[in-house]
PDB file of C-alpha atoms in Angstrom:
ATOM      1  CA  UNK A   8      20.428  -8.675-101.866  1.00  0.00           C
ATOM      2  CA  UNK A   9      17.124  -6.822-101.654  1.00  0.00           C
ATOM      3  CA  UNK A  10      15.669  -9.760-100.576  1.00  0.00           C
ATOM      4  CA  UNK A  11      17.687 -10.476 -97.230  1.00  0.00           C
ATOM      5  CA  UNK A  12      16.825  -6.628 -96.804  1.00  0.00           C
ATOM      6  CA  UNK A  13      13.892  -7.514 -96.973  1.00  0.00           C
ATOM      7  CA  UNK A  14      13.595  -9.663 -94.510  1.00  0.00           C
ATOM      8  CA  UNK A  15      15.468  -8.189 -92.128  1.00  0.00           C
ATOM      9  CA  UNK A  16      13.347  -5.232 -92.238  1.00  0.00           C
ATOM     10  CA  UNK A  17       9.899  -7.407 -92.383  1.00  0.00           C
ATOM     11  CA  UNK A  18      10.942  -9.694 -90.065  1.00  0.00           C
ATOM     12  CA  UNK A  19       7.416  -9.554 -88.276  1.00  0.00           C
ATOM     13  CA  UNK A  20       5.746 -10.546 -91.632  1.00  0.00           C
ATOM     14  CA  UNK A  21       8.004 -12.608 -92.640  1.00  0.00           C
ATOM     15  CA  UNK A  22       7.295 -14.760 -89.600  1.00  0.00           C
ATOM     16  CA  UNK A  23       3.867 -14.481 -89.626  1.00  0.00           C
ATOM     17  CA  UNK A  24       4.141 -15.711 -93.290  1.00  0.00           C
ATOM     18  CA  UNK A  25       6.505 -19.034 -91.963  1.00  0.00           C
ATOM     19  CA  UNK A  26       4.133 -19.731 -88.833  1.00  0.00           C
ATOM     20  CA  UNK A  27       0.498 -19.605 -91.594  1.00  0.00           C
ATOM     21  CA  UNK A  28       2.823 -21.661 -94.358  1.00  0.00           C
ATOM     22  CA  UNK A  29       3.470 -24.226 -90.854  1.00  0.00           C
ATOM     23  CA  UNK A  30      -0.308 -24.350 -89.786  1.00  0.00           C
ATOM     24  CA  UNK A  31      -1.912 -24.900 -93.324  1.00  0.00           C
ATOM     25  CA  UNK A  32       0.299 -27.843 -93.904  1.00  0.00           C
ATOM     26  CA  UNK A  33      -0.419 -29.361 -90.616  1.00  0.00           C
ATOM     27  CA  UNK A  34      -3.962 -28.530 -91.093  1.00  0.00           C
ATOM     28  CA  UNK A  35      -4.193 -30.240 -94.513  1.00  0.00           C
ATOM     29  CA  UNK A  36      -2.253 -33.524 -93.031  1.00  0.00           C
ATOM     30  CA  UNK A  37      -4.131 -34.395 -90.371  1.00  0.00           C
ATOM     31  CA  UNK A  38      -7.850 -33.189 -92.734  1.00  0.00           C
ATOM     32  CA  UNK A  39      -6.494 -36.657 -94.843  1.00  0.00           C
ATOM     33  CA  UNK A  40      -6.238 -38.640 -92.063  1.00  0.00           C
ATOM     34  CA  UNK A  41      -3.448 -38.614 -89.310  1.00  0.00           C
ATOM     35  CA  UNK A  42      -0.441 -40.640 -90.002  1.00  0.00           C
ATOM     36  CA  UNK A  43       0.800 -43.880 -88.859  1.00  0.00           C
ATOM     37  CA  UNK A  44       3.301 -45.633 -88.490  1.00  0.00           C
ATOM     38  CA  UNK A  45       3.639 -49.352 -89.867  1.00  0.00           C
ATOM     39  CA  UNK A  46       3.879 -50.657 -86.200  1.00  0.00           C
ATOM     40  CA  UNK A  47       1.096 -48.352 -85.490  1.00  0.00           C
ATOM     41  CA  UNK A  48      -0.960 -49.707 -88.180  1.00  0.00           C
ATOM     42  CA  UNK A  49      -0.080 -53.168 -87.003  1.00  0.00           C
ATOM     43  CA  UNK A  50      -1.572 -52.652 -83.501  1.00  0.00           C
ATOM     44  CA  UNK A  51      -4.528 -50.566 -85.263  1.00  0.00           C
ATOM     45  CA  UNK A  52      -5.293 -54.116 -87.005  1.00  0.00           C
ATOM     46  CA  UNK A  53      -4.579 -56.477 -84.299  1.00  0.00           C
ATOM     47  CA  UNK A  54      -6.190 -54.595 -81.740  1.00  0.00           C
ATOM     48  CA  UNK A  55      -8.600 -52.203 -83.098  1.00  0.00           C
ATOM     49  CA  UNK A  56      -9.757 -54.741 -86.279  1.00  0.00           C
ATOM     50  CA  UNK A  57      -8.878 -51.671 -88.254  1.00  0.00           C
ATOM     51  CA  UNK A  58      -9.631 -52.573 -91.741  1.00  0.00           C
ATOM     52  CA  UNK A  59      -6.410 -51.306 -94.800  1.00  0.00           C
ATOM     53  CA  UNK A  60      -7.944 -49.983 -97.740  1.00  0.00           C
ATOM     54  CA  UNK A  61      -5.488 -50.464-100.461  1.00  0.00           C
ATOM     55  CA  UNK A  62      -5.587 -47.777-103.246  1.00  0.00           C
ATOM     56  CA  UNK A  63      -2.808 -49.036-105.444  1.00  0.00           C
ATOM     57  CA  UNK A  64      -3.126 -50.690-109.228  1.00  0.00           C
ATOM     58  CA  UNK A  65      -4.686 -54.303-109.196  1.00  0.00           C
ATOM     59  CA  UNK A  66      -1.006 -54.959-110.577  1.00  0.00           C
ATOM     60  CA  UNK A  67       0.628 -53.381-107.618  1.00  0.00           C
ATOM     61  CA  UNK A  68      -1.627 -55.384-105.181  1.00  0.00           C
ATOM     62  CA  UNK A  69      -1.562 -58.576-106.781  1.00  0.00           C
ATOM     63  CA  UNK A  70       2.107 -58.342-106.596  1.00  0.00           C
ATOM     64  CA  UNK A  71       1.811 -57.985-102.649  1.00  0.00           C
ATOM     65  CA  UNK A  72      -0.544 -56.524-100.065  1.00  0.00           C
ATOM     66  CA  UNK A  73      -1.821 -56.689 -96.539  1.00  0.00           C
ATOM     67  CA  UNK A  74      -3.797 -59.243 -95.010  1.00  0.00           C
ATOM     68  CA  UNK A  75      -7.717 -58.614 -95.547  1.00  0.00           C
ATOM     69  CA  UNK A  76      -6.855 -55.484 -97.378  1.00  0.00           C
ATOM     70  CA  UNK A  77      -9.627 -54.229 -99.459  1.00  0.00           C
ATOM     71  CA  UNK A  78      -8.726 -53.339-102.768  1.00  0.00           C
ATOM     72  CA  UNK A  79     -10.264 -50.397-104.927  1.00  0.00           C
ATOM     73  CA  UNK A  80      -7.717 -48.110-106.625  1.00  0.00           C
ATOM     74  CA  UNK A  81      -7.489 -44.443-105.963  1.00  0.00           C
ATOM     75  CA  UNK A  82      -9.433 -43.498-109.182  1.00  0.00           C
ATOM     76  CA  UNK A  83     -12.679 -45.698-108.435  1.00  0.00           C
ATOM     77  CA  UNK A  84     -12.897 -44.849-104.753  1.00  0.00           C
ATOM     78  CA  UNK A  85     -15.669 -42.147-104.918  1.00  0.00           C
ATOM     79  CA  UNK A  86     -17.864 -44.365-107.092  1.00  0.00           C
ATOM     80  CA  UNK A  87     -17.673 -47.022-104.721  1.00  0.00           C
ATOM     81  CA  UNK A  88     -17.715 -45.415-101.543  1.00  0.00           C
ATOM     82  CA  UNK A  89     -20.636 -47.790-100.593  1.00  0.00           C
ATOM     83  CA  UNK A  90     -18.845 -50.850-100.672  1.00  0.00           C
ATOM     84  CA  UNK A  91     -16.942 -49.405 -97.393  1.00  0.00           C
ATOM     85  CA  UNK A  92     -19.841 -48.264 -95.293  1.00  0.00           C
ATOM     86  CA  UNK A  93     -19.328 -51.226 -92.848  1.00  0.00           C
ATOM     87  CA  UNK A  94     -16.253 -50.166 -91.662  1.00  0.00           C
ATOM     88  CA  UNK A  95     -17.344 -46.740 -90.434  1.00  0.00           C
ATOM     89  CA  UNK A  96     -17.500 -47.744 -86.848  1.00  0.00           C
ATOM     90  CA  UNK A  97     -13.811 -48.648 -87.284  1.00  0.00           C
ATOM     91  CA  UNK A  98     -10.710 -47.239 -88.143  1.00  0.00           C
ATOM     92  CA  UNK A  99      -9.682 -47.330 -92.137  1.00  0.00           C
ATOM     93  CA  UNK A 100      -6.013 -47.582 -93.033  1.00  0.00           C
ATOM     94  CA  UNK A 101      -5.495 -45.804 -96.654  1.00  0.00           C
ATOM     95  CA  UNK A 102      -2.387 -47.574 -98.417  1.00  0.00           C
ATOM     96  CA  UNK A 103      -0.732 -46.730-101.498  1.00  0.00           C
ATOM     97  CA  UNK A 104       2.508 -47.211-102.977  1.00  0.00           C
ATOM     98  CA  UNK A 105       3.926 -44.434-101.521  1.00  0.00           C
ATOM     99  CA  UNK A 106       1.492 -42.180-100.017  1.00  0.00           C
ATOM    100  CA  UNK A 107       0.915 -39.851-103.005  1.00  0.00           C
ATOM    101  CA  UNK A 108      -2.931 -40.498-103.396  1.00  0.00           C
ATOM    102  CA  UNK A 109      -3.738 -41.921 -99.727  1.00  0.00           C
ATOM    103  CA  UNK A 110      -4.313 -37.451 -98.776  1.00  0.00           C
ATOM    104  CA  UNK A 111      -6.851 -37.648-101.705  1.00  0.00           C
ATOM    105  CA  UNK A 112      -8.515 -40.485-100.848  1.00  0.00           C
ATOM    106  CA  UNK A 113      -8.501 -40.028 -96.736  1.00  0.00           C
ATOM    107  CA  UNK A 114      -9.553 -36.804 -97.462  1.00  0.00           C
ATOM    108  CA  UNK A 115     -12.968 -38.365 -99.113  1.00  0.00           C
ATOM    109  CA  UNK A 116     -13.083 -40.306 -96.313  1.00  0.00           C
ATOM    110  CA  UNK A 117     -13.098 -38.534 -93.629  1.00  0.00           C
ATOM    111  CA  UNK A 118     -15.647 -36.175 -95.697  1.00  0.00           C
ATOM    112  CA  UNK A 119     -17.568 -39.144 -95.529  1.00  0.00           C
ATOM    113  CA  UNK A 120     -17.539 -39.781 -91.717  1.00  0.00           C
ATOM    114  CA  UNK A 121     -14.739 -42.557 -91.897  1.00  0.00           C
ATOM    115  CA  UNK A 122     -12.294 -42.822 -89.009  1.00  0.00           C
ATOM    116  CA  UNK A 123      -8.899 -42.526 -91.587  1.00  0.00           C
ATOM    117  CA  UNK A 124      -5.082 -42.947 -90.763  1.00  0.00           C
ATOM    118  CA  UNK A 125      -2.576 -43.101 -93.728  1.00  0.00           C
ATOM    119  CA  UNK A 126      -0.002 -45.027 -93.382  1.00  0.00           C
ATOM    120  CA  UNK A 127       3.052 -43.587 -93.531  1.00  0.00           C
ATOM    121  CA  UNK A 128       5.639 -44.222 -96.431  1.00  0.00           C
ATOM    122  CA  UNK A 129       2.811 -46.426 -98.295  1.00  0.00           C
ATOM    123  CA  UNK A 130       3.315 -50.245 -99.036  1.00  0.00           C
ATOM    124  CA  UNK A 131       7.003 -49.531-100.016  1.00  0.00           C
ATOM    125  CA  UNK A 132       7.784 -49.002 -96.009  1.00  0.00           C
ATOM    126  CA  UNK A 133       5.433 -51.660 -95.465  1.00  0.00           C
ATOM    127  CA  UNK A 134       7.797 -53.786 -97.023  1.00  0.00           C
ATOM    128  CA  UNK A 135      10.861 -52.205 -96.482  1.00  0.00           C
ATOM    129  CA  UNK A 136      10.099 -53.299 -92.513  1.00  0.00           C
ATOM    130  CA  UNK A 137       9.721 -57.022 -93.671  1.00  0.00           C
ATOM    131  CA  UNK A 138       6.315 -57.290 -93.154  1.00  0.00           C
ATOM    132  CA  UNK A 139       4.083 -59.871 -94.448  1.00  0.00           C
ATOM    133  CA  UNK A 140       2.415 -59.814 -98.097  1.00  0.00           C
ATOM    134  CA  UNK A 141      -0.484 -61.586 -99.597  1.00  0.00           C
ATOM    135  CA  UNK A 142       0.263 -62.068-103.079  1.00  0.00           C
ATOM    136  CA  UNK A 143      -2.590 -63.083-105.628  1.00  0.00           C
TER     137      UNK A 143
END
């Protein structure tokens, strides 16, 4: 009960408090690399050449991944940050199973002068949308 009082006395703070919660999150989205959809990512490819940078388990890619995807998972990606400078003039598609290590990783990237987008939803939505898989 003391806590609706709260608020309804604070109501100033306690929207000041929402509206910095809102901004840091939005903030910390976009520092990992904007979003994008899986038919933005497919325009990205075809029309940009954006290269995918696949961040999964060489199980998890061998089972299925994107067409020229590069492939170095989420824990090796700092060592071999090198092996990626050629794509810096274009954009860099971070995909992972489900988007819980593509903020890390675009995050690095972008550190690193990389033009990142995640893509949203990972490989699952990738597949989920029917969309072709390399497997081997």
């Amino acid at each position: 009960m003391d806590f609706f009082v709260f608020m309804s006395e604070q109501w100033l703070l306690v929207s000041l408090l929402v509206i910095l919660i809102y901004t840091l999150a939005f903030s910390e989205r976009h520092r990992a690399g904007v979003p994008a959809s899986v038919h933005e990512v497919t325009r990205l490819i075809n029309v940009e050449d954006a290269r995918v940078l696949d961040v999964r388990d060489r199980s998890e890619f061998s089972a299925g991944h994107i067409v020229d995807a590069i492939h170095i998972p989420h824990g090796e990606v700092a060592g071999r940050i090198g092996e990626l400078a050629k794509y810096k003039e274009k954009p860099v598609i971070v995909a992972d199973k489900l988007g819980q290590h593509a903020g890390a990783v675009g995050r690095l990237l972008k550190k690193e002068g990389f033009q990142v987008r995640r893509l949203q939803g990972g490989m699952t939505e990738w597949a989920n949308q029917n969309l072709p898989l390399v497997k081997g």
